[in-house]
XYZ file of C-alpha atoms in Angstrom:
519
model
C 292.710 105.564 -28.566
C 291.764 108.892 -27.003
C 288.818 109.226 -24.658
C 285.778 110.956 -26.154
C 285.405 113.606 -23.460
C 283.631 116.878 -24.169
C 283.930 119.625 -21.577
C 281.261 122.253 -21.014
C 283.626 124.912 -22.277
C 283.934 122.974 -25.544
C 280.150 123.011 -25.831
C 280.089 126.793 -25.789
C 282.025 126.839 -29.060
C 279.558 124.383 -30.586
C 276.558 126.737 -30.631
C 274.398 126.333 -33.734
C 275.197 128.350 -36.835
C 271.648 128.041 -38.219
C 268.112 127.722 -36.933
C 267.418 124.641 -39.061
C 266.029 121.716 -37.035
C 268.558 119.232 -35.714
C 265.959 116.472 -35.999
C 262.579 116.303 -37.704
C 260.060 113.470 -37.360
C 257.155 113.645 -39.816
C 254.005 111.522 -39.960
C 255.175 108.802 -37.542
C 252.747 105.872 -37.216
C 253.215 102.859 -34.955
C 250.869 100.076 -33.854
C 251.272 97.236 -31.377
C 249.031 94.184 -31.705
C 246.514 96.116 -33.762
C 246.309 99.034 -31.317
C 247.522 102.346 -32.752
C 250.092 103.945 -30.434
C 251.191 106.754 -32.788
C 248.967 108.310 -35.448
C 250.969 110.525 -37.771
C 252.965 112.308 -35.056
C 255.282 115.122 -36.162
C 258.023 116.814 -34.156
C 260.957 119.087 -34.938
C 263.830 119.830 -32.564
C 266.168 122.790 -32.969
C 269.743 123.187 -31.704
C 269.903 124.911 -28.322
C 266.175 124.518 -27.737
C 264.463 123.070 -24.653
C 261.406 121.384 -26.142
C 258.635 120.175 -23.859
C 256.801 116.942 -24.682
C 253.596 116.537 -22.678
C 250.473 114.427 -22.746
C 248.393 112.072 -20.645
C 249.629 108.587 -19.826
C 249.107 106.532 -22.969
C 249.255 109.580 -25.258
C 252.243 108.158 -27.138
C 255.195 109.986 -25.543
C 257.096 106.828 -24.594
C 256.487 105.199 -27.993
C 257.746 108.302 -29.815
C 260.885 108.357 -27.653
C 261.471 104.661 -28.392
C 261.204 105.371 -32.119
C 263.772 108.181 -31.874
C 266.046 105.965 -29.764
C 265.980 103.111 -32.269
C 264.233 100.747 -29.860
C 261.186 100.290 -32.113
C 260.693 100.926 -35.816
C 257.822 103.081 -37.082
C 255.285 101.579 -39.477
C 255.242 104.776 -41.531
C 256.807 108.216 -41.495
C 260.223 109.797 -41.915
C 262.981 111.002 -39.605
C 265.497 113.556 -40.843
C 268.748 114.484 -39.150
C 270.221 117.793 -40.271
C 267.790 117.809 -43.201
C 268.788 114.345 -44.470
C 266.601 111.210 -44.106
C 267.895 108.638 -41.620
C 266.778 105.209 -40.428
C 267.456 104.805 -36.702
C 267.235 101.044 -36.410
C 269.372 100.511 -33.295
C 270.149 102.431 -30.088
C 273.809 102.424 -31.141
C 272.909 104.318 -34.302
C 270.990 106.919 -32.275
C 274.024 107.392 -30.009
C 276.423 107.571 -32.953
C 274.295 110.375 -34.399
C 274.474 112.505 -31.263
C 271.305 111.452 -29.442
C 271.177 110.455 -25.791
C 268.180 109.274 -23.755
C 267.896 109.506 -19.967
C 264.875 107.620 -18.697
C 263.026 108.063 -15.401
C 264.700 104.874 -14.150
C 268.240 105.858 -15.087
C 270.102 103.148 -17.000
C 273.230 102.827 -14.876
C 275.018 99.706 -13.650
C 274.819 99.848 -9.822
C 277.858 97.636 -9.187
C 280.140 99.701 -11.445
C 281.877 102.947 -10.543
C 280.777 106.436 -11.524
C 283.636 106.665 -14.038
C 282.896 103.257 -15.562
C 279.248 104.220 -16.031
C 280.174 107.553 -17.587
C 282.421 105.815 -20.117
C 280.018 103.000 -21.042
C 279.932 102.748 -24.821
C 282.703 105.309 -25.376
C 286.223 104.734 -26.730
C 288.741 104.651 -23.903
C 292.392 105.601 -23.601
C 294.695 102.634 -23.294
C 298.214 102.107 -22.019
C 300.169 98.963 -22.860
C 296.948 97.388 -24.158
C 294.990 98.088 -20.941
C 292.362 100.729 -20.240
C 294.108 103.724 -18.700
C 291.501 104.655 -16.114
C 293.783 107.172 -14.415
C 294.165 109.190 -17.626
C 290.437 108.920 -18.362
C 289.636 110.152 -14.834
C 291.828 113.223 -15.381
C 289.878 113.988 -18.571
C 286.444 113.413 -17.059
C 287.004 115.114 -13.679
C 286.546 118.738 -14.915
C 283.266 117.865 -16.636
C 281.994 115.972 -13.584
C 282.884 118.957 -11.389
C 281.087 121.350 -13.748
C 277.946 119.200 -13.530
C 278.157 119.211 -9.747
C 278.884 115.499 -9.286
C 280.169 115.484 -5.719
C 280.731 111.742 -5.485
C 284.155 110.308 -6.188
C 284.584 108.915 -9.692
C 285.614 105.674 -7.967
C 282.376 105.434 -5.957
C 279.904 102.670 -6.789
C 276.758 104.003 -8.457
C 274.627 102.042 -5.973
C 275.768 104.493 -3.265
C 274.531 107.593 -5.147
C 271.343 109.561 -4.653
C 268.814 109.802 -7.479
C 269.975 113.338 -8.251
C 273.621 112.256 -8.484
C 272.624 109.365 -10.761
C 270.932 111.845 -13.086
C 274.062 113.976 -13.249
C 276.142 110.877 -14.046
C 273.749 110.113 -16.922
C 274.066 113.674 -18.242
C 277.839 113.444 -17.968
C 277.773 110.234 -20.012
C 275.652 111.965 -22.661
C 278.209 114.769 -22.958
C 281.070 112.287 -23.178
C 279.168 110.776 -26.115
C 279.119 114.310 -27.617
C 275.321 114.355 -27.565
C 273.646 117.102 -29.562
C 270.206 116.001 -28.380
C 269.394 114.807 -24.852
C 265.926 113.428 -24.062
C 265.024 113.623 -20.360
C 262.005 111.573 -19.227
C 260.435 112.798 -15.944
C 263.793 114.073 -14.657
C 262.493 115.606 -11.403
C 260.127 112.805 -10.325
C 262.399 111.737 -7.450
C 264.299 114.981 -6.775
C 263.969 117.486 -3.958
C 263.286 121.171 -4.594
C 266.991 122.027 -4.267
C 268.052 119.171 -6.543
C 265.507 120.313 -9.138
C 266.995 123.810 -9.163
C 270.441 122.334 -9.698
C 269.186 120.284 -12.652
C 267.412 123.304 -14.151
C 270.676 125.223 -14.098
C 272.425 122.416 -15.980
C 269.626 122.288 -18.574
C 269.902 126.046 -19.148
C 273.697 125.743 -19.543
C 273.311 122.927 -22.073
C 270.739 124.906 -24.033
C 272.970 127.976 -24.208
C 275.722 125.685 -25.472
C 273.680 124.489 -28.450
C 272.469 121.132 -27.121
C 268.807 120.389 -27.888
C 266.822 119.100 -24.893
C 263.538 117.203 -25.018
C 261.919 117.632 -21.608
C 259.178 115.068 -20.886
C 257.238 115.853 -17.712
C 253.798 115.897 -16.113
C 254.881 118.873 -13.989
C 253.523 121.670 -16.120
C 255.018 124.451 -13.990
C 258.471 123.098 -14.867
C 257.570 122.837 -18.550
C 256.405 126.458 -18.614
C 259.546 127.604 -16.830
C 262.127 125.733 -18.919
C 260.793 125.092 -22.395
C 261.040 127.304 -25.483
C 258.338 125.288 -27.249
C 255.912 122.572 -26.159
C 254.396 119.738 -28.212
C 251.215 118.137 -26.867
C 250.334 114.518 -27.685
C 246.848 113.106 -27.146
C 245.663 109.607 -28.054
C 248.710 109.008 -30.237
C 248.443 112.247 -32.230
C 250.338 115.529 -32.063
C 247.543 117.919 -31.058
C 249.372 121.234 -30.719
C 252.744 122.954 -30.757
C 253.033 126.051 -28.569
C 255.660 128.749 -28.216
C 256.369 129.605 -24.584
C 255.349 133.271 -24.950
C 251.843 133.704 -23.573
C 251.386 130.001 -22.819
C 249.502 129.178 -19.594
C 249.029 126.037 -17.556
C 245.283 126.090 -18.216
C 245.848 126.146 -21.996
C 248.211 123.181 -21.700
C 245.780 121.240 -19.512
C 242.948 121.770 -21.991
C 245.158 120.554 -24.861
C 246.263 117.490 -22.885
C 242.845 116.308 -21.686
C 240.759 117.658 -24.588
C 238.488 119.786 -22.412
C 238.634 122.298 -19.588
C 239.866 120.604 -16.413
C 240.033 122.355 -13.078
C 243.640 122.633 -11.920
C 243.526 121.761 -8.230
C 240.400 120.710 -6.345
C 238.481 122.084 -3.427
C 237.971 119.571 -0.648
C 235.941 119.612 2.531
C 238.489 118.909 5.230
C 237.505 116.617 8.078
C 238.409 117.203 11.693
C 239.695 113.937 13.237
C 237.244 112.606 15.807
C 237.008 109.575 18.062
C 239.677 107.056 18.887
C 242.569 106.808 16.419
C 242.913 103.699 14.284
C 246.722 103.934 14.314
C 248.784 105.539 17.075
C 252.546 105.928 16.883
C 254.669 107.024 19.834
C 258.347 108.000 19.706
C 259.093 105.646 16.813
C 262.821 105.513 16.052
C 265.038 103.759 13.555
C 268.412 105.461 13.346
C 269.510 107.405 11.451
C 266.468 108.109 9.261
C 263.531 108.020 11.717
C 263.925 109.823 15.043
C 261.169 110.010 17.647
C 258.086 110.146 15.402
C 254.689 110.444 17.115
C 251.256 110.923 15.527
C 247.783 109.411 15.246
C 245.644 108.487 12.245
C 241.840 108.426 12.506
C 239.062 106.586 10.725
C 237.891 108.502 7.654
C 240.935 110.801 7.615
C 243.478 111.503 4.884
C 246.733 112.335 6.667
C 249.616 113.561 4.536
C 253.324 113.355 5.262
C 255.484 115.821 3.355
C 259.080 116.987 3.351
C 262.170 116.935 1.198
C 263.610 113.801 -0.378
C 265.654 112.084 2.333
C 263.517 113.400 5.196
C 262.755 109.833 6.348
C 259.192 109.464 5.052
C 259.636 106.202 3.126
C 261.724 104.784 5.983
C 258.808 105.522 8.328
C 256.482 103.613 6.016
C 258.768 100.577 6.166
C 258.551 100.562 9.970
C 254.756 100.755 9.961
C 254.479 98.000 7.370
C 256.968 95.686 9.059
C 259.560 95.871 6.275
C 262.119 97.229 8.759
C 262.639 96.808 12.490
C 262.015 99.504 15.086
C 264.840 100.555 17.436
C 262.572 102.167 20.045
C 259.010 103.405 20.316
C 255.612 101.755 20.005
C 252.524 101.488 17.799
C 248.918 100.511 18.428
C 246.021 99.657 16.098
C 242.583 100.264 17.612
C 244.277 100.506 20.998
C 245.986 97.120 20.734
C 249.809 96.827 20.661
C 251.181 96.495 17.136
C 254.797 95.467 16.495
C 255.029 93.779 13.081
C 258.092 91.647 12.469
C 257.325 91.446 8.742
C 254.908 92.748 6.127
C 252.682 89.658 6.434
C 251.832 90.611 10.019
C 251.019 94.183 8.913
C 248.810 92.791 6.145
C 246.942 90.563 8.606
C 246.474 93.544 10.936
C 244.558 95.331 8.187
C 247.226 97.563 6.615
C 247.554 97.955 2.863
C 250.532 99.529 1.089
C 250.864 101.164 -2.320
C 254.673 101.420 -2.556
C 256.733 104.282 -3.948
C 258.199 102.189 -6.787
C 255.100 100.582 -8.281
C 256.932 98.911 -11.191
C 259.606 97.192 -9.095
C 257.806 96.805 -5.742
C 254.078 96.849 -6.462
C 253.537 94.924 -9.686
C 254.625 91.816 -11.564
C 254.850 93.487 -14.966
C 254.794 90.338 -17.109
C 251.728 88.970 -15.319
C 248.159 89.865 -16.195
C 246.043 92.635 -14.730
C 243.807 89.964 -13.155
C 246.802 88.237 -11.574
C 248.084 91.493 -10.060
C 244.652 92.500 -8.747
C 244.270 89.152 -7.009
C 247.527 89.259 -5.029
C 246.012 90.763 -1.861
C 242.781 88.753 -2.171
C 243.847 85.149 -2.643
C 241.905 83.772 0.341
C 238.595 85.164 -0.948
C 239.148 83.817 -4.468
C 239.512 80.090 -3.727
C 237.050 77.486 -4.974
C 235.942 76.832 -1.387
C 237.264 76.811 2.180
C 237.911 73.092 1.770
C 239.557 73.369 -1.643
C 242.199 76.149 -1.514
C 242.644 76.475 -5.278
C 242.207 79.661 -7.261
C 238.772 80.078 -8.827
C 239.272 81.633 -12.262
C 235.603 82.599 -12.317
C 235.846 84.515 -9.032
C 239.135 86.144 -10.006
C 237.830 87.286 -13.379
C 234.604 88.639 -11.862
C 236.554 90.568 -9.215
C 238.985 91.919 -11.816
C 236.264 93.036 -14.225
C 234.432 94.832 -11.409
C 237.609 96.617 -10.296
C 238.588 97.617 -13.841
C 235.110 99.068 -14.382
C 234.963 100.854 -11.024
C 238.383 102.497 -11.425
C 238.052 103.095 -15.185
C 241.299 101.226 -15.885
C 241.947 101.543 -19.617
C 242.651 98.072 -20.997
C 241.299 95.821 -23.723
C 241.419 92.774 -21.446
C 242.004 91.844 -17.808
C 244.336 89.168 -19.157
C 246.731 91.687 -20.743
C 250.159 92.065 -19.060
C 250.013 94.916 -16.550
C 253.350 96.183 -17.913
C 251.559 97.346 -21.075
C 249.401 99.835 -19.165
C 250.217 103.510 -18.770
C 251.659 104.682 -15.444
C 248.325 106.021 -14.207
C 246.504 102.787 -15.018
C 249.249 100.714 -13.385
C 248.804 102.777 -10.222
C 245.055 102.149 -10.330
C 245.762 98.398 -10.430
C 247.877 98.629 -7.261
C 245.200 100.694 -5.502
C 242.437 98.445 -6.838
C 244.118 95.416 -5.299
C 243.590 96.960 -1.855
C 240.157 98.326 -2.706
C 238.880 94.747 -2.859
C 240.753 93.772 0.286
C 239.226 96.647 2.271
C 242.065 97.361 4.756
C 241.445 99.522 7.812
C 244.551 101.538 7.004
C 245.852 102.278 3.516
C 249.331 103.763 3.043
C 250.102 105.364 -0.320
C 253.740 106.319 -0.934
C 253.995 108.839 -3.823
C 250.573 107.810 -5.220
C 250.664 110.041 -8.316
C 254.350 110.003 -9.252
C 254.753 109.887 -13.020
C 251.021 110.023 -13.829
C 249.263 112.632 -15.930
C 246.995 115.380 -14.605
C 243.802 113.506 -15.490
C 244.890 110.273 -13.787
C 246.112 112.295 -10.799
C 242.661 113.846 -10.366
C 241.026 110.409 -10.628
C 243.395 108.930 -8.007
C 242.748 111.876 -5.674
C 238.979 111.407 -6.017
C 239.382 107.695 -5.267
C 241.459 108.400 -2.147
C 238.862 110.871 -0.844
C 236.097 108.341 -1.539
C 237.937 105.655 0.434
C 238.237 108.044 3.384
C 234.583 109.018 3.159
C 233.730 105.317 3.386
C 235.648 105.094 6.668
C 239.136 103.995 5.653
C 242.103 105.645 7.392
C 244.493 106.856 4.662
C 248.151 107.882 5.021
C 249.615 109.665 1.960
C 253.356 110.280 1.562
C 254.335 112.772 -1.124
C 257.402 114.807 -2.046
C 255.227 117.142 -4.159
C 254.169 120.155 -2.047
C 251.331 120.873 -4.515
C 249.709 117.472 -4.001
C 249.019 117.405 -0.275
C 246.929 120.618 -0.043
C 244.598 119.221 -2.737
C 244.053 115.987 -0.850
C 244.643 115.955 2.897
C 242.761 116.793 6.108
C 246.048 117.205 7.984
C 249.694 117.296 6.906
C 252.780 116.386 8.934
C 256.033 117.819 7.583
C 259.195 115.787 8.192
C 262.819 116.928 8.122
C 265.942 115.061 9.187
C 263.861 112.118 10.443
C 261.531 114.175 12.657
C 258.064 115.674 12.402
C 258.742 119.425 12.504
C 255.267 120.823 11.788
C 251.625 119.769 11.765
C 249.360 121.690 9.371
C 245.558 121.591 9.401
C 242.593 123.347 7.830
C 243.400 126.590 6.022
C 247.001 126.295 7.234
C 247.702 123.573 4.640
C 249.389 125.188 1.636
C 252.298 124.615 -0.689
C 254.177 127.574 0.780
C 253.710 126.312 4.347
C 254.910 122.798 3.447
C 258.012 124.048 1.602
C 258.872 126.541 4.347
C 258.540 123.930 7.101
C 260.650 121.453 5.098
C 263.572 123.872 4.834
C 263.281 125.384 8.305
C 263.182 121.894 9.781
C 266.191 120.837 7.743
C 268.210 123.772 9.071
C 267.159 123.214 12.683
């Protein structure tokens, strides 16, 4: 059986002959446990169009995508493909009808090779009854090269960067002869250069007649790439905009339902007094090389730079998740050399990790359970009876949910059911009750909507105003100027620039990132 491989050149001959929608969803309703997730949502997707899908966390974007992918069935409504009604009751049926879905956490098998992942679910050439991988590789290689996949087709996917994994997923979609590709937060973990590379691929696919659904909270990207934009709010399709004349402010107002200031003005603090945390010549080869800085009480210190600059690796050293080669740290002037995260925790350091779903939360456990994880000692029945007090845990959880405006019907609901922004509030709320001296937040607003981002920023500033020392790591150059008193820019494992006051800007952070990388 021949391999189903579609080259980019083949796509150029497949441009649409009509402007009729490839797919139309009309009046889609869906409820879960009595809660209405979709309320009559409508969407039409045209061949060769890049269609933006935006909305706050919990607006219904993920549920709509699951309906289109055949993962859940709508309660009411109709889906048409090429003008004919269709029931998409399985993911296989969605794939067979030319639809491919690339989620933020790309669905690849880490232990398998690039080629094996590309060919998952596709017919494969055989020779003497065995899969002829050599012949398949010859077919796939030109397409992989066109997409800029630099890794060998024999390489294990676990060795790839996030950007390379995305390209492998796109390659698999084209092998499946996808006419519609849905991309969910595609640039969340990519550097500026990797984003540009992906944008070029999206534009090529669009010119070739492939419809793209682009789901993102980064509105500048939506305005740059998308021909039309559909806005969801509270489970309903609120508006459909053409790109011409569309502004970020108009999109923000449609998303949140009222005028929301884009960006915030902050009063920057000048560090004073003795530092809470001091780091001197900290090194862990090859990612962290001779880092020195101090963090003061009541300060929000940002660390920026390109993906791969060594920021998350630095966090692991501070939190005891990795061992230091050379260098030293002190907390309040006392030597600090954690051998594990427990010692960092006992020293008064809290961590909101980069990957909240896999590293920060137990998704099947309740909100109350997750909030209690950093506070177990204070929630026991008594000092003599070290058993969990349900009364204390519930009271603490209810207070935290109210204080952080976490949207949930019950503190006993699984945390995995919450939107991304509300999940992040749970992780932060866990430490809010603990009251650490130092709080480290790694990518605190990744994958959250503009409203939740503003709420998280206000919370971080409030924690600093109350005396907490806060360290924020972010790959988004737009985030740090809105939040930080000082910003350190890292490149190639080193701090290359310190920005303060009016010198903190997106342009300065991006410029320092690239200049430092070239140095």
